[in-house]
Short mmCIF file of C-alpha atoms and ligand atoms in Angstrom, two decimals:
data_model
loop_
_atom_site.label_atom_id
_atom_site.label_comp_id
_atom_site.label_asym_id
_atom_site.label_seq_id
_atom_site.Cartn_x
_atom_site.Cartn_y
_atom_site.Cartn_z
CA MET N 18 -85.02 68.13 -4.40
CA ASN N 19 -83.56 71.46 -5.94
CA THR N 20 -80.92 70.90 -8.87
CA ALA N 21 -78.01 73.68 -10.23
CA TYR N 22 -78.70 71.51 -13.25
CA LYS N 23 -82.64 72.11 -14.29
CA ARG N 24 -81.63 70.35 -17.25
CA ILE N 25 -79.72 67.09 -17.99
CA VAL N 26 -79.28 65.98 -21.08
CA VAL N 27 -77.80 62.64 -21.79
CA VAL N 28 -76.41 61.64 -25.36
CA GLY N 29 -77.26 58.14 -26.15
CA GLY N 30 -79.54 55.63 -25.34
CA GLY N 31 -77.65 52.28 -24.54
CA THR N 32 -76.62 51.25 -21.07
CA ALA N 33 -74.80 54.48 -20.10
CA GLY N 34 -77.54 56.14 -21.01
CA TRP N 35 -79.92 54.41 -19.27
CA MET N 36 -78.81 54.11 -16.42
CA ALA N 37 -78.00 57.38 -16.75
CA ALA N 38 -81.64 58.75 -17.11
CA THR N 39 -82.39 56.05 -14.56
CA SER N 40 -80.55 57.15 -11.81
CA LEU N 41 -80.60 61.13 -12.48
CA ALA N 42 -84.70 60.59 -13.12
CA THR N 43 -84.79 59.06 -9.58
CA ALA N 44 -82.51 61.28 -7.35
CA LEU N 45 -82.64 64.38 -8.87
CA PRO N 46 -86.71 64.81 -9.15
CA GLY N 47 -85.47 68.29 -9.94
CA SER N 48 -83.93 68.50 -12.95
CA THR N 49 -84.50 67.84 -16.13
CA VAL N 50 -83.80 64.34 -17.50
CA GLU N 51 -84.10 64.13 -21.37
CA LEU N 52 -82.23 61.34 -23.38
CA VAL N 53 -81.56 61.26 -27.13
CA GLU N 54 -80.86 57.92 -29.68
CA SER N 55 -81.12 57.20 -32.26
CA GLU N 56 -82.12 53.42 -33.11
CA ALA N 57 -80.39 53.82 -36.95
CA ILE N 58 -77.30 54.06 -35.15
CA GLY N 59 -77.84 51.41 -32.72
CA ILE N 60 -76.29 50.08 -29.88
CA VAL N 61 -72.87 48.94 -29.04
CA GLY N 62 -75.42 45.60 -27.70
CA VAL N 63 -72.37 43.70 -26.30
CA GLY N 64 -71.25 43.65 -22.63
CA GLU N 65 -73.37 40.42 -20.78
CA ALA N 66 -71.22 40.00 -18.05
CA THR N 67 -71.05 42.21 -14.91
CA PHE N 68 -69.94 43.10 -11.21
CA PRO N 69 -71.66 42.65 -7.69
CA MET N 70 -71.81 46.32 -7.53
CA LEU N 71 -74.32 46.64 -9.95
CA ARG N 72 -76.88 44.70 -7.26
CA ASP N 73 -76.30 48.42 -5.62
CA PHE N 74 -77.01 50.37 -8.18
CA HIS N 75 -80.34 48.40 -8.71
CA LYS N 76 -81.08 48.74 -4.84
CA LEU N 77 -80.88 52.11 -5.41
CA ASN N 78 -83.10 52.80 -8.30
CA ARG N 79 -85.34 50.54 -6.66
CA ILE N 80 -85.66 47.54 -8.43
CA ALA N 81 -86.46 44.50 -8.67
CA GLU N 82 -84.25 40.80 -8.92
CA ALA N 83 -86.09 39.24 -10.20
CA ASP N 84 -88.49 41.70 -12.48
CA PHE N 85 -84.52 42.19 -14.19
CA LEU N 86 -83.57 39.06 -14.35
CA ARG N 87 -86.78 38.57 -15.87
CA ALA N 88 -86.47 41.18 -18.85
CA THR N 89 -83.04 40.36 -19.82
CA ASN N 90 -82.94 36.28 -19.60
CA GLY N 91 -80.17 37.04 -17.15
CA THR N 92 -78.99 34.22 -15.06
CA PHE N 93 -77.08 34.56 -11.50
CA LYS N 94 -72.75 35.29 -11.65
CA LEU N 95 -70.73 33.94 -9.31
CA GLY N 96 -67.40 34.89 -10.84
CA ILE N 97 -65.55 33.66 -13.76
CA GLU N 98 -63.52 30.57 -14.53
CA PHE N 99 -59.77 30.47 -16.60
CA ARG N 100 -59.04 28.29 -18.56
CA ASP N 101 -55.47 28.11 -20.47
CA TRP N 102 -55.21 30.88 -18.63
CA ARG N 103 -51.36 29.99 -17.22
CA ALA N 104 -51.09 26.69 -18.98
CA LYS N 105 -52.67 24.82 -21.53
CA GLY N 106 -54.90 22.60 -19.28
CA HIS N 107 -55.30 24.32 -16.26
CA ARG N 108 -57.81 26.06 -14.97
CA PHE N 109 -58.60 28.03 -12.05
CA PHE N 110 -61.91 30.24 -10.40
CA HIS N 111 -61.73 33.89 -10.11
CA THR N 112 -65.58 34.14 -7.66
CA PHE N 113 -66.27 37.13 -5.83
CA GLY N 114 -66.08 35.47 -2.48
CA ASN N 115 -62.81 35.91 0.24
CA PHE N 116 -60.25 34.19 1.70
CA ASP N 117 -60.65 34.60 5.09
CA ASP N 118 -58.10 36.64 7.02
CA LEU N 119 -55.48 37.34 4.94
CA ALA N 120 -52.81 38.23 6.47
CA GLY N 121 -52.21 36.86 10.60
CA PRO N 122 -51.36 33.55 12.03
CA ALA N 123 -54.86 32.19 10.90
CA CYS N 124 -54.17 33.72 7.38
CA LEU N 125 -55.60 31.00 4.85
CA TRP N 126 -53.81 31.26 1.73
CA GLY N 127 -50.21 31.23 3.50
CA GLN N 128 -51.48 27.99 5.67
CA TYR N 129 -52.66 26.56 2.69
CA ARG N 130 -49.37 27.17 1.57
CA ARG N 131 -47.20 26.41 4.52
CA VAL N 132 -48.85 22.68 4.61
CA ASP N 133 -48.42 22.17 1.54
CA ASP N 134 -51.04 18.99 0.87
CA PRO N 135 -52.31 18.10 -2.26
CA ALA N 136 -54.56 16.66 -0.66
CA LEU N 137 -56.32 19.79 -0.03
CA GLY N 138 -57.09 20.78 -4.15
CA ALA N 139 -56.28 24.07 -5.62
CA LEU N 140 -57.28 27.02 -2.80
CA GLY N 141 -60.55 27.91 -4.90
CA GLU N 142 -61.72 24.47 -2.84
CA GLN N 143 -61.70 27.09 0.21
CA CYS N 144 -63.65 29.59 -1.26
CA LEU N 145 -67.28 29.09 -0.69
CA PRO N 146 -68.32 30.91 -4.40
CA SER N 147 -65.67 28.67 -6.18
CA VAL N 148 -67.27 25.24 -4.67
CA MET N 149 -70.57 26.78 -5.83
CA ALA N 150 -69.56 27.66 -9.30
CA SER N 151 -67.40 24.37 -9.80
CA GLN N 152 -70.86 22.54 -8.99
CA GLY N 153 -73.33 24.43 -11.41
CA ARG N 154 -74.57 25.11 -7.90
CA PHE N 155 -75.90 28.54 -6.75
CA VAL N 156 -78.74 30.11 -3.88
CA THR N 157 -78.20 33.74 -2.91
CA PRO N 158 -76.88 34.54 0.70
CA PRO N 159 -79.05 34.35 3.86
CA ALA N 160 -80.31 37.45 4.73
CA ASP N 161 -78.51 38.25 7.79
CA GLN N 162 -75.58 37.02 5.98
CA ALA N 163 -75.92 39.06 3.28
CA GLY N 164 -71.70 39.46 2.93
CA LEU N 165 -71.13 35.25 2.99
CA PHE N 166 -70.43 35.59 -1.10
CA ASN N 167 -70.84 37.53 -3.12
CA TYR N 168 -73.06 37.67 -7.04
CA ALA N 169 -73.49 39.56 -10.09
CA TYR N 170 -75.88 39.06 -13.33
CA HIS N 171 -75.63 37.17 -16.68
CA PHE N 172 -77.51 39.22 -19.25
CA ASP N 173 -78.66 39.95 -23.00
CA ALA N 174 -77.54 43.56 -23.05
CA SER N 175 -79.69 44.14 -26.15
CA LEU N 176 -82.43 43.99 -23.13
CA TYR N 177 -81.16 45.96 -20.79
CA ALA N 178 -81.28 49.53 -22.09
CA GLY N 179 -84.55 48.81 -23.11
CA PHE N 180 -85.48 47.54 -19.63
CA LEU N 181 -83.94 50.73 -17.95
CA ARG N 182 -85.92 52.99 -20.22
CA GLY N 183 -89.34 51.63 -19.54
CA ILE N 184 -88.33 52.37 -15.84
CA ALA N 185 -86.78 55.72 -16.81
CA LEU N 186 -88.71 56.87 -18.50
CA SER N 187 -92.06 56.44 -15.52
CA ARG N 188 -90.18 58.55 -13.17
CA GLY N 189 -90.33 61.10 -15.81
CA ALA N 190 -87.15 60.67 -17.84
CA GLY N 191 -88.28 62.33 -21.87
CA ARG N 192 -86.67 60.84 -24.93
CA THR N 193 -86.08 62.23 -27.87
CA GLU N 194 -85.65 60.18 -30.89
CA GLY N 195 -82.87 61.78 -33.98
CA ARG N 196 -80.10 61.35 -35.03
CA ILE N 197 -77.39 63.91 -33.35
CA VAL N 198 -75.45 66.16 -36.30
CA GLU N 199 -73.79 68.99 -34.97
CA VAL N 200 -72.52 69.75 -31.52
CA ARG N 201 -72.43 74.46 -31.19
CA ARG N 202 -70.07 75.19 -28.47
CA ARG N 203 -70.24 78.16 -26.62
CA ALA N 204 -67.44 81.17 -25.97
CA ASP N 205 -65.71 79.77 -23.04
CA GLY N 206 -66.05 75.69 -24.83
CA SER N 207 -68.89 74.59 -23.39
CA VAL N 208 -71.95 72.82 -24.95
CA ASP N 209 -75.11 75.18 -26.16
CA HIS N 210 -77.07 72.92 -28.16
CA LEU N 211 -77.52 69.48 -30.89
CA LYS N 212 -78.27 69.89 -33.57
CA LEU N 213 -80.28 66.96 -35.24
CA GLU N 214 -80.90 65.00 -38.77
CA ASP N 215 -83.95 66.97 -39.18
CA GLY N 216 -83.39 70.43 -37.54
CA ARG N 217 -84.52 70.04 -34.30
CA VAL N 218 -82.41 72.08 -31.27
CA VAL N 219 -82.13 69.99 -28.20
CA ALA N 220 -80.77 72.04 -25.31
CA GLY N 221 -79.47 71.11 -21.68
CA ASP N 222 -76.84 72.86 -18.66
CA LEU N 223 -74.99 69.86 -18.49
CA TYR N 224 -74.41 67.09 -20.66
CA ILE N 225 -74.40 63.41 -20.28
CA ASP N 226 -72.13 62.14 -22.82
CA CYS N 227 -73.14 58.51 -23.19
CA SER N 228 -72.86 58.04 -27.04
CA GLY N 229 -70.82 55.03 -27.10
CA PHE N 230 -67.33 54.32 -29.53
CA ALA N 231 -68.34 57.75 -30.82
CA SER N 232 -67.40 60.39 -28.21
CA LEU N 233 -69.37 62.84 -29.82
CA LEU N 234 -69.62 65.15 -27.06
CA LEU N 235 -66.48 64.44 -25.02
CA GLY N 236 -64.35 63.24 -28.10
CA ARG N 237 -65.49 65.29 -31.27
CA ALA N 238 -66.49 67.95 -29.97
CA LEU N 239 -64.79 68.65 -27.42
CA GLU N 240 -61.15 66.53 -28.22
CA GLU N 241 -60.22 65.47 -25.33
CA PRO N 242 -57.35 63.82 -25.83
CA PHE N 243 -57.21 59.98 -25.31
CA VAL N 244 -54.85 57.45 -23.20
CA ASP N 245 -53.72 54.42 -24.53
CA PHE N 246 -53.47 51.46 -22.64
CA SER N 247 -53.23 48.99 -25.98
CA ARG N 248 -49.03 49.08 -25.23
CA TRP N 249 -49.68 46.63 -21.88
CA LEU N 250 -53.29 45.58 -23.59
CA PRO N 251 -52.71 44.63 -27.31
CA VAL N 252 -56.35 43.48 -27.87
CA ASP N 253 -58.27 45.74 -29.70
CA ARG N 254 -61.13 43.70 -31.93
CA ALA N 255 -63.40 41.85 -30.84
CA TRP N 256 -66.06 38.93 -32.29
CA ALA N 257 -69.48 38.18 -30.92
CA VAL N 258 -71.64 35.51 -31.53
CA PRO N 259 -74.64 33.62 -29.45
CA SER N 260 -75.26 30.32 -29.54
CA LYS N 261 -77.77 27.65 -28.55
CA PRO N 262 -77.56 26.32 -25.43
CA SER N 263 -76.18 22.91 -24.99
CA GLY N 264 -73.90 20.51 -22.48
CA PRO N 265 -74.32 19.88 -18.86
CA GLY N 266 -76.87 22.63 -17.37
CA LEU N 267 -76.77 26.42 -16.31
CA ALA N 268 -73.42 27.73 -15.92
CA PRO N 269 -73.89 29.89 -12.79
CA HIS N 270 -70.39 31.15 -13.52
CA THR N 271 -68.26 33.18 -17.49
CA VAL N 272 -65.70 30.87 -19.17
CA ALA N 273 -62.91 33.34 -20.80
CA THR N 274 -59.87 31.32 -21.81
CA ALA N 275 -57.09 31.64 -23.44
CA LEU N 276 -56.38 31.35 -27.32
CA GLU N 277 -53.18 31.75 -29.53
CA ALA N 278 -53.67 35.76 -30.13
CA GLY N 279 -56.51 36.77 -26.79
CA TRP N 280 -59.21 35.03 -25.61
CA SER N 281 -62.88 34.01 -25.66
CA TRP N 282 -65.94 34.40 -23.26
CA ARG N 283 -69.46 32.07 -22.69
CA ILE N 284 -71.50 33.19 -20.60
CA PRO N 285 -74.35 31.35 -20.60
CA LEU N 286 -78.74 33.40 -20.54
CA SER N 287 -81.28 31.57 -19.70
CA SER N 288 -82.44 32.27 -23.99
CA ARG N 289 -78.77 31.65 -25.03
CA VAL N 290 -75.19 31.22 -24.26
CA GLY N 291 -73.18 34.60 -25.18
CA ASN N 292 -69.91 34.37 -27.35
CA GLY N 293 -66.87 36.40 -27.78
CA HIS N 294 -63.03 36.68 -29.15
CA VAL N 295 -61.19 39.14 -27.93
CA PHE N 296 -57.95 39.14 -30.04
CA SER N 297 -55.05 41.52 -30.87
CA SER N 298 -55.43 41.96 -34.87
CA ARG N 299 -50.95 42.58 -33.90
CA TYR N 300 -51.21 38.41 -33.85
CA ILE N 301 -53.63 37.11 -35.68
CA ASP N 302 -56.11 38.37 -38.72
CA GLU N 303 -59.71 38.66 -38.36
CA ASP N 304 -60.47 35.80 -40.36
CA ARG N 305 -58.53 32.97 -38.19
CA ALA N 306 -59.79 34.77 -35.24
CA ARG N 307 -63.94 34.57 -36.79
CA THR N 308 -63.08 30.51 -37.24
CA GLN N 309 -61.62 30.12 -33.55
CA LEU N 310 -64.13 31.39 -32.26
CA LEU N 311 -67.14 29.21 -34.64
CA ASP N 312 -64.42 26.10 -33.45
CA GLN N 313 -65.08 27.58 -30.03
CA LEU N 314 -68.72 27.06 -29.64
CA ASP N 315 -70.93 24.20 -27.61
CA GLY N 316 -74.01 24.11 -29.87
CA PRO N 317 -74.29 26.26 -33.24
CA ALA N 318 -74.78 29.54 -33.72
CA LEU N 319 -77.91 31.95 -34.24
CA ALA N 320 -76.81 34.44 -35.32
CA GLU N 321 -73.98 35.16 -38.05
CA PRO N 322 -70.54 36.79 -35.92
CA ARG N 323 -69.92 40.66 -35.34
CA LEU N 324 -66.70 42.09 -35.15
CA LEU N 325 -66.29 45.48 -32.88
CA ARG N 326 -63.15 47.35 -32.87
CA PHE N 327 -61.80 49.12 -30.04
CA THR N 328 -58.76 50.17 -28.16
CA THR N 329 -58.29 50.25 -24.57
CA GLY N 330 -57.94 54.03 -22.68
CA HIS N 331 -59.22 56.54 -21.80
CA ARG N 332 -60.00 60.15 -21.80
CA GLU N 333 -57.56 62.92 -19.96
CA ARG N 334 -60.51 63.77 -18.18
CA PHE N 335 -64.15 62.66 -17.83
CA TRP N 336 -65.96 65.65 -17.25
CA VAL N 337 -65.04 69.02 -19.08
CA HIS N 338 -66.20 72.01 -19.17
CA ASN N 339 -71.57 71.37 -19.18
CA VAL N 340 -69.92 67.12 -20.05
CA VAL N 341 -69.34 64.15 -18.40
CA GLY N 342 -68.13 61.20 -20.19
CA LEU N 343 -69.93 58.18 -18.96
CA GLY N 344 -69.54 54.20 -20.85
CA LEU N 345 -67.68 54.00 -23.57
CA SER N 346 -67.72 57.27 -24.48
CA SER N 347 -65.45 57.77 -22.00
CA GLY N 348 -62.64 54.80 -22.40
CA PHE N 349 -62.59 51.09 -22.41
CA LEU N 350 -61.10 48.94 -20.80
CA GLU N 351 -60.91 44.44 -22.39
CA PRO N 352 -63.88 43.33 -21.26
CA LEU N 353 -61.64 40.41 -19.05
CA GLU N 354 -63.38 41.24 -15.88
CA SER N 355 -66.75 42.34 -17.29
CA THR N 356 -65.95 45.90 -15.89
CA SER N 357 -67.71 48.30 -18.24
CA ILE N 358 -70.89 49.03 -16.49
CA LEU N 359 -69.06 48.80 -12.78
CA LEU N 360 -67.01 51.70 -14.56
CA ILE N 361 -70.47 53.25 -16.19
CA GLN N 362 -71.98 53.37 -12.54
CA ARG N 363 -68.80 54.79 -10.41
CA GLY N 364 -68.46 57.69 -13.08
CA LEU N 365 -72.19 58.16 -12.26
CA GLY N 366 -72.49 56.94 -8.14
CA LYS N 367 -70.22 59.99 -7.65
CA VAL N 368 -71.67 62.66 -10.74
CA ILE N 369 -74.88 62.33 -9.20
CA GLU N 370 -73.02 62.56 -5.15
CA LEU N 371 -71.89 66.00 -6.73
CA LEU N 372 -74.89 66.91 -8.07
CA LEU N 373 -76.92 66.55 -5.20
CA PRO N 374 -75.69 68.98 -3.45
CA GLY N 375 -77.89 71.57 -5.69
CA ALA N 376 -74.84 74.06 -6.18
CA ARG N 377 -72.39 73.52 -9.28
CA PRO N 378 -69.64 71.73 -8.54
CA ALA N 379 -65.95 74.39 -7.85
CA ALA N 380 -63.69 72.94 -10.55
CA ALA N 381 -61.18 72.09 -7.88
CA VAL N 382 -63.79 69.58 -7.17
CA VAL N 383 -64.59 68.33 -11.65
CA ALA N 384 -60.43 68.42 -11.05
CA SER N 385 -60.80 65.22 -8.00
CA TYR N 386 -63.62 63.44 -10.39
CA ASN N 387 -61.27 63.51 -13.05
CA ARG N 388 -58.02 62.48 -11.15
CA GLY N 389 -60.26 59.39 -9.03
CA MET N 390 -61.67 58.10 -12.49
CA ALA N 391 -58.43 57.72 -14.68
CA ARG N 392 -57.02 56.36 -10.86
CA VAL N 393 -59.98 54.07 -11.48
CA PHE N 394 -59.03 52.89 -15.06
CA GLU N 395 -54.87 52.47 -13.67
CA ARG N 396 -56.23 50.19 -11.08
CA ILE N 397 -57.95 47.42 -12.81
CA ARG N 398 -55.80 48.00 -16.28
CA ASP N 399 -53.50 46.13 -13.70
CA PHE N 400 -55.46 43.52 -12.02
CA ILE N 401 -56.22 42.54 -16.01
CA ILE N 402 -52.73 42.91 -17.39
CA LEU N 403 -51.79 40.99 -13.95
CA HIS N 404 -53.80 37.13 -15.75
CA TYR N 405 -51.73 38.54 -18.75
CA CYS N 406 -47.97 38.07 -17.14
CA LEU N 407 -48.04 35.45 -14.94
CA THR N 408 -48.95 33.29 -17.16
CA GLU N 409 -46.07 30.42 -18.11
CA ARG N 410 -47.02 29.92 -21.75
CA ARG N 411 -45.03 31.39 -24.59
CA ASP N 412 -46.67 28.92 -27.10
CA SER N 413 -47.53 31.84 -29.10
CA ALA N 414 -46.10 35.97 -29.98
CA LEU N 415 -48.70 37.28 -27.92
CA TRP N 416 -47.70 34.72 -25.07
CA ARG N 417 -44.79 34.86 -25.18
CA ASP N 418 -44.70 38.91 -26.06
CA MET N 419 -47.20 39.24 -22.29
CA ALA N 420 -44.88 37.37 -20.41
CA SER N 421 -42.08 39.89 -20.77
CA MET N 422 -43.21 43.33 -20.99
CA GLU N 423 -42.50 46.19 -19.03
CA LEU N 424 -45.43 47.00 -16.94
CA PRO N 425 -46.86 50.16 -15.13
CA GLU N 426 -44.82 50.81 -11.70
CA THR N 427 -48.40 50.94 -10.21
CA LEU N 428 -48.51 46.88 -10.79
CA ASP N 429 -44.80 46.27 -10.99
CA PHE N 430 -44.78 47.38 -7.39
CA LYS N 431 -47.80 45.59 -6.23
CA LEU N 432 -45.87 42.76 -7.68
CA HIS N 433 -42.75 43.35 -5.77
CA ALA N 434 -44.41 43.80 -2.31
CA TRP N 435 -46.62 40.33 -3.26
CA ARG N 436 -43.36 37.80 -4.58
CA GLN N 437 -41.11 39.66 -1.67
CA THR N 438 -43.36 39.56 1.54
CA GLY N 439 -46.98 37.65 1.17
CA SER N 440 -48.66 41.69 1.12
CA LEU N 441 -51.49 42.69 -0.94
CA ASN N 442 -50.88 46.23 -1.67
CA MET N 443 -53.69 48.02 -2.31
CA TYR N 444 -54.38 51.44 -3.85
CA GLY N 445 -56.97 54.14 -3.33
CA GLU N 446 -59.41 53.74 -6.20
CA GLU N 447 -59.13 50.49 -5.68
CA GLY N 448 -61.64 48.62 -8.59
CA PHE N 449 -60.65 44.63 -6.75
CA GLU N 450 -60.95 44.04 -3.32
CA ALA N 451 -57.50 41.91 -2.27
CA THR N 452 -59.36 38.97 -2.46
CA SER N 453 -59.39 38.88 -6.05
CA TRP N 454 -56.08 39.98 -6.88
CA LEU N 455 -55.23 36.83 -4.33
CA ALA N 456 -57.44 35.04 -6.67
CA ILE N 457 -55.54 35.65 -9.78
CA HIS N 458 -52.02 35.58 -7.51
CA ALA N 459 -52.68 31.38 -6.32
CA GLY N 460 -55.12 30.69 -9.38
CA MET N 461 -51.45 31.49 -12.06
CA GLY N 462 -49.33 29.86 -8.88
CA ASN N 463 -47.46 33.01 -8.27
CA TRP N 464 -46.69 32.38 -4.09
CA PRO N 465 -44.93 34.88 -1.75
CA LEU N 466 -40.28 34.09 -2.25
CA ARG N 467 -40.96 33.65 1.67
CA ALA N 468 -43.25 31.97 4.54
CA ASP N 469 -44.44 35.01 7.41
CA PRO N 470 -42.85 33.48 10.12
CA VAL N 471 -46.17 34.44 11.92
CA LEU N 472 -47.99 31.32 10.20
CA ALA N 473 -45.56 29.01 12.51
CA GLU N 474 -47.70 30.16 15.88
CA VAL N 475 -50.89 28.10 14.05
CA PRO N 476 -49.27 23.98 14.34
CA ARG N 477 -49.62 22.43 11.00
CA ALA N 478 -51.54 19.86 12.51
CA GLU N 479 -54.08 22.29 13.65
CA ALA N 480 -53.92 24.11 9.84
CA LEU N 481 -54.34 20.97 8.42
CA GLN N 482 -57.14 19.72 10.10
CA ALA N 483 -58.77 23.32 9.44
CA LEU N 484 -57.87 23.29 6.58
CA HIS N 485 -59.09 20.08 5.31
CA GLN N 486 -63.02 20.84 7.84
CA ARG N 487 -63.08 24.04 5.77
CA ARG N 488 -62.60 22.28 2.22
CA ASP N 489 -65.05 19.01 3.16
CA HIS N 490 -67.89 21.21 4.95
CA PHE N 491 -68.05 23.80 1.58
CA ALA N 492 -68.31 20.71 -0.33
CA ALA N 493 -71.22 18.95 1.65
CA VAL N 494 -72.67 22.78 2.39
CA VAL N 495 -72.43 22.76 -1.40
CA ALA N 496 -74.09 19.70 -1.77
CA GLY N 497 -77.47 20.35 -0.37
CA MET N 498 -77.60 23.48 -3.39
CA PRO N 499 -80.26 23.30 -5.30
CA THR N 500 -78.56 23.33 -9.23
CA HIS N 501 -78.22 27.58 -10.51
CA GLU N 502 -81.50 26.44 -13.70
CA ALA N 503 -83.23 24.61 -10.61
CA PHE N 504 -82.83 28.60 -7.88
CA LEU N 505 -83.45 30.60 -11.01
CA ARG N 506 -86.93 29.43 -11.63
CA HIS N 507 -87.76 29.60 -8.51
CA VAL N 508 -86.50 33.07 -7.86
CA LEU N 509 -88.41 33.64 -11.69
CA GLY N 510 -92.05 31.79 -10.24
CA ARG N 511 -91.02 29.06 -13.34
C1 LIG B 10 -66.45 42.96 -27.32
C2 LIG B 10 -66.88 44.24 -25.40
C3 LIG B 10 -67.83 43.11 -24.99
C4 LIG B 10 -68.07 43.89 -23.93
N1 LIG B 10 -68.46 43.09 -22.65
C5 LIG B 10 -68.53 44.01 -21.59
C6 LIG B 10 -69.13 42.91 -19.95
O1 LIG B 10 -69.21 41.68 -20.24
N2 LIG B 10 -69.01 43.30 -19.15
C7 LIG B 10 -69.57 44.71 -19.47
O2 LIG B 10 -69.39 45.46 -17.91
N3 LIG B 10 -69.02 45.64 -20.04
C8 LIG B 10 -68.16 45.12 -21.41
N4 LIG B 10 -68.59 45.68 -23.17
C9 LIG B 10 -68.42 46.91 -22.57
C10 LIG B 10 -70.12 47.24 -22.54
O3 LIG B 10 -70.29 46.74 -24.12
C11 LIG B 10 -70.59 49.39 -22.78
O4 LIG B 10 -69.81 49.41 -21.35
C12 LIG B 10 -72.16 49.00 -22.06
O5 LIG B 10 -72.69 48.35 -23.07
C13 LIG B 10 -72.03 50.61 -22.68
O6 LIG B 10 -71.76 51.18 -23.99
P1 LIG B 10 -72.52 52.79 -23.89
O7 LIG B 10 -73.59 52.63 -23.79
O8 LIG B 10 -71.56 53.37 -23.45
O9 LIG B 10 -72.72 53.27 -25.76
P2 LIG B 10 -73.63 52.21 -27.06
O10 LIG B 10 -74.29 50.98 -26.23
O11 LIG B 10 -73.00 52.26 -28.00
O12 LIG B 10 -74.96 53.50 -26.55
C14 LIG B 10 -73.98 53.96 -27.58
C15 LIG B 10 -74.83 55.57 -28.16
O13 LIG B 10 -75.21 56.62 -28.30
C16 LIG B 10 -76.73 56.75 -29.36
N5 LIG B 10 -76.15 57.51 -29.89
C17 LIG B 10 -74.06 57.38 -31.07
N6 LIG B 10 -74.24 58.30 -32.16
C18 LIG B 10 -74.98 59.11 -32.28
C19 LIG B 10 -76.10 60.04 -32.70
N7 LIG B 10 -75.14 60.92 -33.74
N8 LIG B 10 -76.57 60.99 -32.45
C20 LIG B 10 -77.89 60.06 -31.44
N9 LIG B 10 -77.47 59.44 -30.87
C21 LIG B 10 -76.32 58.31 -31.21
C22 LIG B 10 -76.61 55.50 -29.80
O14 LIG B 10 -77.74 54.95 -30.80
C23 LIG B 10 -76.89 54.18 -28.29
O15 LIG B 10 -78.23 55.00 -28.24
C24 LIG B 10 -68.33 45.13 -23.64
C25 LIG B 10 -67.54 45.90 -24.68
C26 LIG B 10 -67.20 45.48 -26.39
C27 LIG B 10 -66.68 45.74 -27.14
#
């Protein structure tokens, strides 16, 4: 296939770099794809929970699920269990399932609220994957009902890039090992070539900057300004540590527990558990945050905790001259909803779509790409803030500040629309669907002020019976499912 960029250089060999190289080598066989990475610098090596869209990436790139799970010690993920976010001791699930109709007289959450029967339990009991997650059970949906529920994966981030590297190289991508010490630009501002420490030169027509937080091309060389989101999302550090699995079975979900000045993650892999404490240095010092993480572990730590520092936000533009930033080099949203790899995919998918016609995209197209990516970051930012701003916790300075902060206008409007009219207002370029917003509103106990009169078209007794039947049906179906562990063994043929 012909393409306007004959030689594409990918800078960096982390998850972003090898995802880009794999996709480019697969989708644009007419281009030469060369990836430059430095083993001495290494990769960030965290980022172990994903979003269902990763399955599309694997499908498009002809990557078999079992091969991927085997190579990365992967497990299945139905969503996230949030602990202590609304109040200490409170829990809820945000899974990738649906809650059926979101509008009209059959609106599930509306009828649930209207019948107000404590015997129904949480709204999550009306959602199949939430019930599966709470019971530690998992099966993939039957082929003829692929839309029944959605799922993603957990995987070992240090293994994923290596797995993709093998695939990209087998499809014709090249790899140069070496540290880039200089980025040479042309008079028009575009990048001409990269100079390596040993004097070698790597040149291309298009550069995909996947150099991680260093942001070698987009940030350092092109000096693209950074849009800082930390006034809304103040977490800026994370301690990460693996631990030995212990306790009951393999959970098919991530656990995110709210702590004094941030939150912790627990990600079950088939070989170990990934743990981390994401916190704000404005509210807690690094040593205390480290202790809080180690106190939380279910099993013994398998390594010394590692500290990562970051700022939440993104580069103003993502595609500048002949440089496109993907992954951490272009921006980072704190990992509460596992959206970084999703953002890589959104950018990468669009870039390939723009390169496929074989002509260089016009300036207006690039500008539209940049606007679109900035919007996706903003939409996901708002979704993450929602988890904080609805808290009822007032037991520490972080939670008091999060509960009273001034919100971005875009989120303020959504919250207002929901509270006043019960409508889940969605904009363009959303990262999460209405059903996800509902899961967080419901989980955090944030309900509309008035019931929609249309709900009364269904007699209360009928609505109540339907909800009980649905809940009992899901409970029975899930009781017959294999455990996550058993299903994983079956998929891996072990
Ligand atoms: C605490 C934390 C938790 C996270 N959790 C999640 C999660 O659960 N889910 C999720 O989707 N994402 C998560 N992420 C984000 C995720 O880790 C990244 O999006 C993902 O790993 C991609 O990283 P990257 O490839 O952009 O950067 P990196 O992995 O850092 O790769 C950068 C590459 O650039 C190379 N490089 C840099 N400088 C040079 C140089 N001078 N010369 C040559 N090569 C160079 C490096 O060697 C490396 O190969 C998390 C991030 C953090 C910080």
